[in-house]
Tab-separated table of C-alpha atoms in Angstrom:
chain	number	residue	atom	x	y	z
A	27	MET	CA	124.049	104.302	107.110
A	28	THR	CA	122.224	101.508	108.929
A	29	LYS	CA	118.528	101.656	108.377
A	30	LYS	CA	116.066	101.529	111.181
A	31	ILE	CA	112.310	100.122	111.356
A	32	LEU	CA	109.980	100.860	114.158
A	33	TYR	CA	107.399	98.219	115.041
A	34	VAL	CA	104.376	99.692	117.304
A	35	GLN	CA	102.163	97.323	119.052
A	36	THR	CA	98.579	98.663	119.853
A	37	SER	CA	97.012	95.183	120.207
A	38	GLY	CA	96.821	92.962	123.251
A	39	PRO	CA	96.381	89.364	124.368
A	40	GLU	CA	92.818	88.875	123.098
A	41	THR	CA	94.200	89.281	119.519
A	42	PRO	CA	97.162	86.812	119.804
A	43	GLU	CA	97.692	86.622	116.115
A	44	ARG	CA	98.599	90.406	116.023
A	45	LEU	CA	101.341	89.752	118.831
A	46	TYR	CA	103.912	87.798	117.030
A	47	ALA	CA	104.371	90.013	113.887
A	48	PRO	CA	106.631	92.903	115.488
A	49	PHE	CA	109.037	90.186	117.086
A	50	VAL	CA	109.167	87.997	113.898
A	51	LEU	CA	109.940	90.996	111.772
A	52	ALA	CA	112.064	92.826	114.032
A	53	SER	CA	114.501	89.570	114.511
A	54	THR	CA	114.215	89.289	110.771
A	55	ALA	CA	115.218	92.861	110.590
A	56	ARG	CA	118.413	92.411	112.776
A	57	ALA	CA	119.475	89.332	110.601
A	58	MET	CA	119.182	91.837	107.430
A	59	GLY	CA	121.394	94.347	109.383
A	60	ILE	CA	118.780	96.624	110.251
A	61	GLU	CA	117.970	98.307	113.609
A	62	ALA	CA	114.570	97.476	115.144
A	63	THR	CA	112.822	98.903	117.996
A	64	VAL	CA	109.171	97.605	119.215
A	65	TYR	CA	107.110	100.266	121.100
A	66	PHE	CA	104.068	99.135	122.840
A	67	LEU	CA	101.150	101.253	123.652
A	68	ALA	CA	97.313	101.218	124.459
A	69	LYS	CA	96.239	97.333	124.658
A	70	GLY	CA	99.817	96.648	123.578
A	71	ILE	CA	101.342	97.025	127.091
A	72	LEU	CA	99.236	94.330	128.220
A	73	GLY	CA	100.766	91.828	125.959
A	74	ILE	CA	104.304	92.413	127.306
A	75	LYS	CA	103.207	92.150	131.197
A	76	LYS	CA	105.407	89.762	132.996
A	77	GLY	CA	104.310	86.115	132.577
A	78	VAL	CA	101.648	87.022	129.849
A	79	PRO	CA	103.847	86.240	126.593
A	80	ALA	CA	104.836	82.703	128.243
A	81	THR	CA	100.906	81.764	128.034
A	82	ILE	CA	100.592	82.690	124.435
A	83	LYS	CA	101.091	80.190	121.570
A	84	MET	CA	99.617	79.981	118.189
A	85	GLY	CA	99.767	77.524	115.170
A	86	ASN	CA	103.422	76.188	114.393
A	87	PHE	CA	104.931	78.899	116.366
A	88	PRO	CA	106.897	78.561	119.498
A	89	SER	CA	105.345	80.681	122.596
A	90	LEU	CA	105.459	84.396	122.285
A	91	LYS	CA	107.818	84.357	125.181
A	92	ASP	CA	110.375	82.414	123.116
A	93	VAL	CA	109.872	84.911	120.080
A	94	ILE	CA	110.483	87.837	122.409
A	95	ASP	CA	113.582	86.365	123.808
A	96	GLN	CA	114.953	85.560	120.567
A	97	ALA	CA	114.231	89.138	119.384
A	98	ALA	CA	115.819	90.529	122.612
A	99	ASN	CA	118.905	88.296	122.037
A	100	ALA	CA	119.057	89.658	118.389
A	101	GLY	CA	119.408	93.248	119.779
A	102	VAL	CA	115.831	94.461	119.323
A	103	GLN	CA	114.965	97.330	121.514
A	104	MET	CA	111.471	97.242	123.277
A	105	MET	CA	109.927	100.422	124.871
A	106	ILE	CA	106.698	100.835	126.851
A	107	CYS	CA	104.376	103.795	126.755
A	108	ALA	CA	103.892	105.182	130.309
A	109	GLN	CA	100.668	106.942	129.504
A	110	SER	CA	99.177	103.762	128.229
A	111	ALA	CA	99.164	102.605	131.702
A	112	GLN	CA	96.988	105.441	132.755
A	113	LEU	CA	94.286	103.950	130.446
A	114	TRP	CA	93.954	101.071	132.755
A	115	GLY	CA	94.035	103.336	135.888
A	116	THR	CA	97.659	102.041	136.978
A	117	LYS	CA	101.187	103.379	136.882
A	118	ALA	CA	103.592	101.905	134.659
A	119	ARG	CA	106.101	100.194	137.032
A	120	PRO	CA	109.123	98.520	135.301
A	121	GLU	CA	108.810	95.300	137.543
A	122	GLU	CA	105.187	94.694	135.689
A	123	PHE	CA	106.690	94.021	132.458
A	124	GLU	CA	109.062	91.433	130.825
A	125	GLU	CA	112.745	92.071	131.118
A	126	GLY	CA	114.559	93.876	128.533
A	127	THR	CA	111.809	96.555	128.257
A	128	LYS	CA	112.208	100.172	129.024
A	129	ILE	CA	109.494	102.595	130.343
A	130	VAL	CA	109.448	105.855	128.194
A	131	GLY	CA	106.969	108.802	127.496
A	132	ALA	CA	104.477	109.579	124.660
A	133	ALA	CA	107.102	112.272	123.432
A	134	THR	CA	109.501	109.218	122.596
A	135	LEU	CA	107.253	107.883	120.157
A	136	ASN	CA	106.958	110.929	118.264
A	137	ASP	CA	110.836	111.167	118.180
A	138	LEU	CA	111.305	107.474	117.394
A	139	ALA	CA	108.580	107.700	114.547
A	140	LEU	CA	110.707	110.508	112.997
A	141	GLU	CA	114.240	108.877	113.635
A	142	HIS	CA	113.090	105.823	111.977
A	143	ASP	CA	113.092	104.871	108.239
A	144	ALA	CA	109.934	103.052	108.416
A	145	VAL	CA	107.088	102.534	111.040
A	146	LEU	CA	104.871	99.377	110.839
A	147	THR	CA	101.878	99.285	113.224
A	148	PHE	CA	100.031	96.214	114.722
B	56	MET	CA	112.441	122.579	108.355
B	57	THR	CA	109.463	121.698	110.638
B	58	LYS	CA	108.827	118.057	110.892
B	59	LYS	CA	105.141	116.489	110.309
B	60	ILE	CA	103.567	113.594	111.905
B	61	LEU	CA	100.515	112.029	110.569
B	62	TYR	CA	98.127	109.915	112.740
B	63	VAL	CA	95.540	107.927	111.185
B	64	GLN	CA	92.465	106.808	113.324
B	65	THR	CA	90.898	103.635	111.984
B	66	SER	CA	89.411	102.406	115.342
B	67	GLY	CA	85.945	103.481	116.646
B	68	PRO	CA	84.173	103.891	119.941
B	69	GLU	CA	83.749	100.020	120.612
B	70	THR	CA	87.728	100.320	121.409
B	71	PRO	CA	87.886	103.434	123.411
B	72	GLU	CA	91.494	102.682	124.560
B	73	ARG	CA	92.682	103.201	120.936
B	74	LEU	CA	91.003	106.709	120.688
B	75	TYR	CA	93.117	108.682	122.946
B	76	ALA	CA	96.449	108.101	121.376
B	77	PRO	CA	96.489	110.009	118.290
B	78	PHE	CA	95.367	113.030	120.057
B	79	VAL	CA	97.630	112.615	123.069
B	80	LEU	CA	100.603	112.146	120.862
B	81	ALA	CA	99.589	115.040	118.359
B	82	SER	CA	99.181	117.340	121.177
B	83	THR	CA	102.754	116.233	122.415
B	84	ALA	CA	104.088	116.818	119.023
B	85	ARG	CA	102.783	120.232	118.631
B	86	ALA	CA	104.447	121.087	122.128
B	87	MET	CA	107.712	119.700	120.521
B	88	GLY	CA	107.364	122.001	117.444
B	89	ILE	CA	106.118	119.268	115.188
B	90	GLU	CA	103.313	119.722	112.883
B	91	ALA	CA	100.559	117.217	113.457
B	92	THR	CA	97.417	115.992	111.596
B	93	VAL	CA	94.838	113.343	112.566
B	94	TYR	CA	93.015	111.634	109.639
B	95	PHE	CA	89.893	109.467	110.527
B	96	LEU	CA	88.884	106.840	108.212
B	97	ALA	CA	86.732	103.328	108.517
B	98	LYS	CA	85.352	103.059	112.083
B	99	GLY	CA	87.536	106.005	112.929
B	100	ILE	CA	85.037	108.374	111.649
B	101	LEU	CA	82.405	107.123	114.193
B	102	GLY	CA	84.331	108.269	117.075
B	103	ILE	CA	84.501	111.844	115.935
B	104	LYS	CA	80.814	111.960	115.124
B	105	LYS	CA	79.525	115.055	117.008
B	106	GLY	CA	78.737	114.278	120.606
B	107	VAL	CA	80.254	110.906	120.727
B	108	PRO	CA	83.755	111.999	122.249
B	109	ALA	CA	82.085	113.563	125.301
B	110	THR	CA	80.531	110.231	126.420
B	111	ILE	CA	84.124	108.507	126.330
B	112	LYS	CA	86.213	108.562	129.451
B	113	MET	CA	88.930	106.039	130.252
B	114	GLY	CA	91.291	105.501	133.377
B	115	ASN	CA	93.051	108.648	134.737
B	116	PHE	CA	92.310	110.464	131.592
B	117	PRO	CA	90.077	113.316	130.970
B	118	SER	CA	87.003	112.757	128.574
B	119	LEU	CA	87.907	112.037	124.902
B	120	LYS	CA	86.444	115.513	124.097
B	121	ASP	CA	88.702	117.261	126.417
B	122	VAL	CA	91.727	115.702	124.837
B	123	ILE	CA	90.419	116.433	121.273
B	124	ASP	CA	89.725	120.008	122.191
B	125	GLN	CA	93.215	120.291	123.668
B	126	ALA	CA	94.770	119.101	120.500
B	127	ALA	CA	92.622	121.559	118.438
B	128	ASN	CA	93.567	124.473	120.450
B	129	ALA	CA	97.474	123.269	120.077
B	130	GLY	CA	96.845	123.511	116.334
B	131	VAL	CA	96.350	119.808	115.424
B	132	GLN	CA	94.519	119.429	112.198
B	133	MET	CA	91.821	117.101	111.899
B	134	MET	CA	90.515	115.588	108.662
B	135	ILE	CA	87.656	112.944	108.026
B	136	CYS	CA	87.517	110.554	104.975
B	137	ALA	CA	84.376	111.282	102.913
B	138	GLN	CA	84.551	107.674	101.392
B	139	SER	CA	84.516	106.099	104.844
B	140	ALA	CA	80.737	107.477	105.195
B	141	GLN	CA	79.612	105.202	102.551
B	142	LEU	CA	80.659	102.222	104.512
B	143	TRP	CA	77.918	102.947	106.708
B	144	GLY	CA	75.391	104.086	103.855
B	145	THR	CA	75.530	107.702	104.632
B	146	LYS	CA	76.987	110.916	103.333
B	147	ALA	CA	79.629	112.800	105.220
B	148	ARG	CA	78.006	115.962	106.088
B	149	PRO	CA	80.002	118.292	107.999
B	150	GLU	CA	77.565	118.955	110.796
B	151	GLU	CA	77.544	115.359	111.694
B	152	PHE	CA	81.138	115.860	113.071
B	153	GLU	CA	82.897	117.554	116.031
B	154	GLU	CA	83.929	121.176	115.370
B	155	GLY	CA	87.433	121.703	113.920
B	156	THR	CA	87.350	118.903	111.473
B	157	LYS	CA	87.371	118.995	107.622
B	158	ILE	CA	85.829	116.551	105.304
B	159	VAL	CA	88.300	115.374	102.526
B	160	GLY	CA	88.661	112.594	99.853
B	161	ALA	CA	90.731	109.258	99.876
B	162	ALA	CA	93.316	110.978	97.477
B	163	THR	CA	94.108	113.268	100.447
B	164	LEU	CA	95.237	110.743	102.735
B	165	ASN	CA	97.848	109.476	99.909
B	166	ASP	CA	99.041	112.984	99.602
B	167	LEU	CA	99.138	113.526	103.491
B	168	ALA	CA	101.204	110.087	103.831
B	169	LEU	CA	103.657	111.321	101.507
B	170	GLU	CA	104.131	114.767	102.834
B	171	HIS	CA	104.281	113.855	106.399
B	172	ASP	CA	107.763	112.484	107.688
B	173	ALA	CA	106.076	109.687	109.608
B	174	VAL	CA	102.625	108.182	109.795
B	175	LEU	CA	101.305	106.331	112.874
B	176	THR	CA	97.968	104.192	112.470
B	177	PHE	CA	95.592	103.385	115.260
C	46	MET	CA	110.908	109.874	90.829
C	47	THR	CA	107.803	107.842	91.107
C	48	LYS	CA	106.443	107.757	94.781
C	49	LYS	CA	105.536	104.615	96.341
C	50	ILE	CA	102.900	103.719	98.852
C	51	LEU	CA	102.616	100.531	100.799
C	52	TYR	CA	99.338	99.397	102.338
C	53	VAL	CA	99.474	96.680	105.083
C	54	GLN	CA	96.538	94.729	105.714
C	55	THR	CA	96.540	92.957	109.226
C	56	SER	CA	92.701	92.621	109.474
C	57	GLY	CA	90.358	90.057	108.304
C	58	PRO	CA	86.822	89.442	107.266
C	59	GLU	CA	85.420	89.771	110.770
C	60	THR	CA	86.023	93.693	110.177
C	61	PRO	CA	85.014	93.905	106.695
C	62	GLU	CA	84.903	97.922	107.042
C	63	ARG	CA	88.794	97.569	107.527
C	64	LEU	CA	89.136	95.628	103.970
C	65	TYR	CA	88.178	98.036	101.640
C	66	ALA	CA	90.548	101.001	102.541
C	67	PRO	CA	93.982	99.489	101.224
C	68	PHE	CA	92.334	98.820	97.741
C	69	VAL	CA	90.361	102.112	97.511
C	70	LEU	CA	93.596	104.064	98.610
C	71	ALA	CA	95.945	102.010	96.280
C	72	SER	CA	93.684	102.512	93.213
C	73	THR	CA	93.399	106.112	93.953
C	74	ALA	CA	97.071	106.137	94.235
C	75	ARG	CA	97.563	104.608	90.689
C	76	ALA	CA	95.207	107.257	89.398
C	77	MET	CA	97.743	109.772	91.006
C	78	GLY	CA	100.673	108.174	89.260
C	79	ILE	CA	101.793	106.683	92.717
C	80	GLU	CA	103.158	103.125	92.885
C	81	ALA	CA	101.144	100.886	95.416
C	82	THR	CA	101.563	97.591	96.985
C	83	VAL	CA	99.169	95.892	99.485
C	84	TYR	CA	100.837	93.342	101.864
C	85	PHE	CA	98.764	90.916	103.632
C	86	LEU	CA	99.727	89.617	107.069
C	87	ALA	CA	98.168	88.038	110.266
C	88	LYS	CA	94.344	87.779	109.876
C	89	GLY	CA	94.765	89.948	106.792
C	90	ILE	CA	95.647	86.792	104.604
C	91	LEU	CA	92.109	85.271	105.609
C	92	GLY	CA	90.281	88.328	103.682
C	93	ILE	CA	92.235	87.383	100.416
C	94	LYS	CA	91.753	83.713	100.277
C	95	LYS	CA	90.042	82.535	97.251
C	96	GLY	CA	86.283	83.084	97.091
C	97	VAL	CA	86.184	85.354	100.378
C	98	PRO	CA	86.199	88.848	98.842
C	99	ALA	CA	83.298	87.942	96.678
C	100	THR	CA	81.132	87.362	99.891
C	101	ILE	CA	81.968	90.774	101.373
C	102	LYS	CA	79.804	93.916	100.464
C	103	MET	CA	79.364	96.969	102.728
C	104	GLY	CA	77.233	100.081	102.388
C	105	ASN	CA	77.132	101.853	98.970
C	106	PHE	CA	80.238	100.048	98.060
C	107	PRO	CA	80.529	97.208	95.252
C	108	SER	CA	81.661	93.918	96.602
C	109	LEU	CA	85.276	93.647	98.010
C	110	LYS	CA	86.105	91.585	94.932
C	111	ASP	CA	85.137	94.069	92.369
C	112	VAL	CA	87.406	96.601	94.254
C	113	ILE	CA	90.288	94.226	94.466
C	114	ASP	CA	89.969	93.595	90.716
C	115	GLN	CA	89.879	97.183	89.943
C	116	ALA	CA	93.115	97.712	91.998
C	117	ALA	CA	94.788	94.739	90.227
C	118	ASN	CA	93.927	96.272	86.894
C	119	ALA	CA	95.222	99.422	88.008
C	120	GLY	CA	98.422	97.724	88.632
C	121	VAL	CA	98.430	97.529	92.270
C	122	GLN	CA	100.669	94.734	93.512
C	123	MET	CA	99.387	92.216	96.219
C	124	MET	CA	101.724	90.284	98.253
C	125	ILE	CA	100.874	87.610	101.039
C	126	CYS	CA	103.104	86.976	104.027
C	127	ALA	CA	104.085	83.235	104.027
C	128	GLN	CA	104.685	83.080	107.934
C	129	SER	CA	101.225	84.365	108.704
C	130	ALA	CA	100.040	81.195	107.284
C	131	GLN	CA	101.855	79.464	110.153
C	132	LEU	CA	99.504	81.123	112.748
C	133	TRP	CA	96.639	79.206	111.541
C	134	GLY	CA	98.834	76.048	111.193
C	135	THR	CA	98.716	75.644	107.534
C	136	LYS	CA	101.118	76.391	104.654
C	137	ALA	CA	100.593	79.136	102.332
C	138	ARG	CA	99.868	77.679	98.994
C	139	PRO	CA	99.286	80.015	95.947
C	140	GLU	CA	96.012	78.463	94.927
C	141	GLU	CA	94.524	79.374	98.339
C	142	PHE	CA	94.558	82.855	97.502
C	143	GLU	CA	92.887	85.219	94.954
C	144	GLU	CA	94.599	85.796	91.728
C	145	GLY	CA	97.038	88.348	91.130
C	146	THR	CA	98.506	87.753	94.595
C	147	LYS	CA	102.326	86.647	95.304
C	148	ILE	CA	103.533	84.714	98.258
C	149	VAL	CA	106.431	86.308	99.936
C	150	GLY	CA	108.633	85.991	103.179
C	151	ALA	CA	108.490	88.231	106.196
C	152	ALA	CA	111.825	89.753	105.256
C	153	THR	CA	110.103	91.233	102.228
C	154	LEU	CA	108.072	93.268	104.352
C	155	ASN	CA	111.001	94.764	105.842
C	156	ASP	CA	112.203	95.599	102.442
C	157	LEU	CA	108.986	96.797	101.330
C	158	ALA	CA	108.832	99.148	104.226
C	159	LEU	CA	112.179	100.771	103.661
C	160	GLU	CA	111.692	101.026	99.733
C	161	HIS	CA	108.299	102.796	99.859
C	162	ASP	CA	107.895	106.573	100.676
C	163	ALA	CA	104.872	105.879	102.996
C	164	VAL	CA	103.278	102.951	104.801
C	165	LEU	CA	99.709	102.868	105.972
C	166	THR	CA	98.650	99.971	108.056
C	167	PHE	CA	94.996	98.582	108.472
């Protein structure tokens, strides 16, 4: 049966070195025949706001936007925690975030954590 | 068989946006019929010190104290890592922490991680 | 069958309180008959650079170097993410890191996460 890995992104643009890992690992997982989901919560939702990934670039890596697009093209699913938007006093509207993302509730993260074979948090 | 999720809190009061998630998710888990445990270690033990949660409030959320009490009432278990107190040069005395918490050793976290069906770290 | 726990270190020397936990837990795991691996990525690789652990000491704990040596002697495996070195614009050369570590690729972390019975991230 196909294995599944869930990557949870809790960190935001102030720690750019934490933003690449979930996408690099998820793209690698897809190339290994593993299903991969990235879930964004807390400050993690700030790094997937529309336009933000294009402004982030570190070391020898392409921009975060390129790395995200590569992951999306490889079939990586991306989900955004609706409740986390409340932390910043806003609603989570789909048009605020990069394309290919889906807004879901906190209950979804519990379900995802139980359905996936492994969870890695960043 | 009842599923179990372990939430590990390694972050403290200087990143309040990371403190809500384990309790919101754990309360949601309980409403879904899932067993839920929150384990505090490293700076995580500073955010559960008696009196601290009442001082934390973010966005549209109630105070952290209210969110913790709701989780405790829903049957969420809360455990504090004794060794983490050594990091700050103190002993972990039960009266230092919010009610409903239990002080345990590092070995317990290994056991909990293996006994639960999923682990989420914050 | 022997249980296995994977500890992922994503934090670096600027948060020394996060550096002890994987080694303390991994040494404890070994004493419990559990296989233990520590994987370093993102800023985590900066805390395992040769000479750095000897400079880190917190509270009532011995130096991080002593805690790492104890873990290595107990049979804890330590792996360093090659791609993370790219974040800092360098190559990951084995001689840059503490002895007993092995440099591996990102795909290895996906494999490790699936092979271990539990994953804890710091």
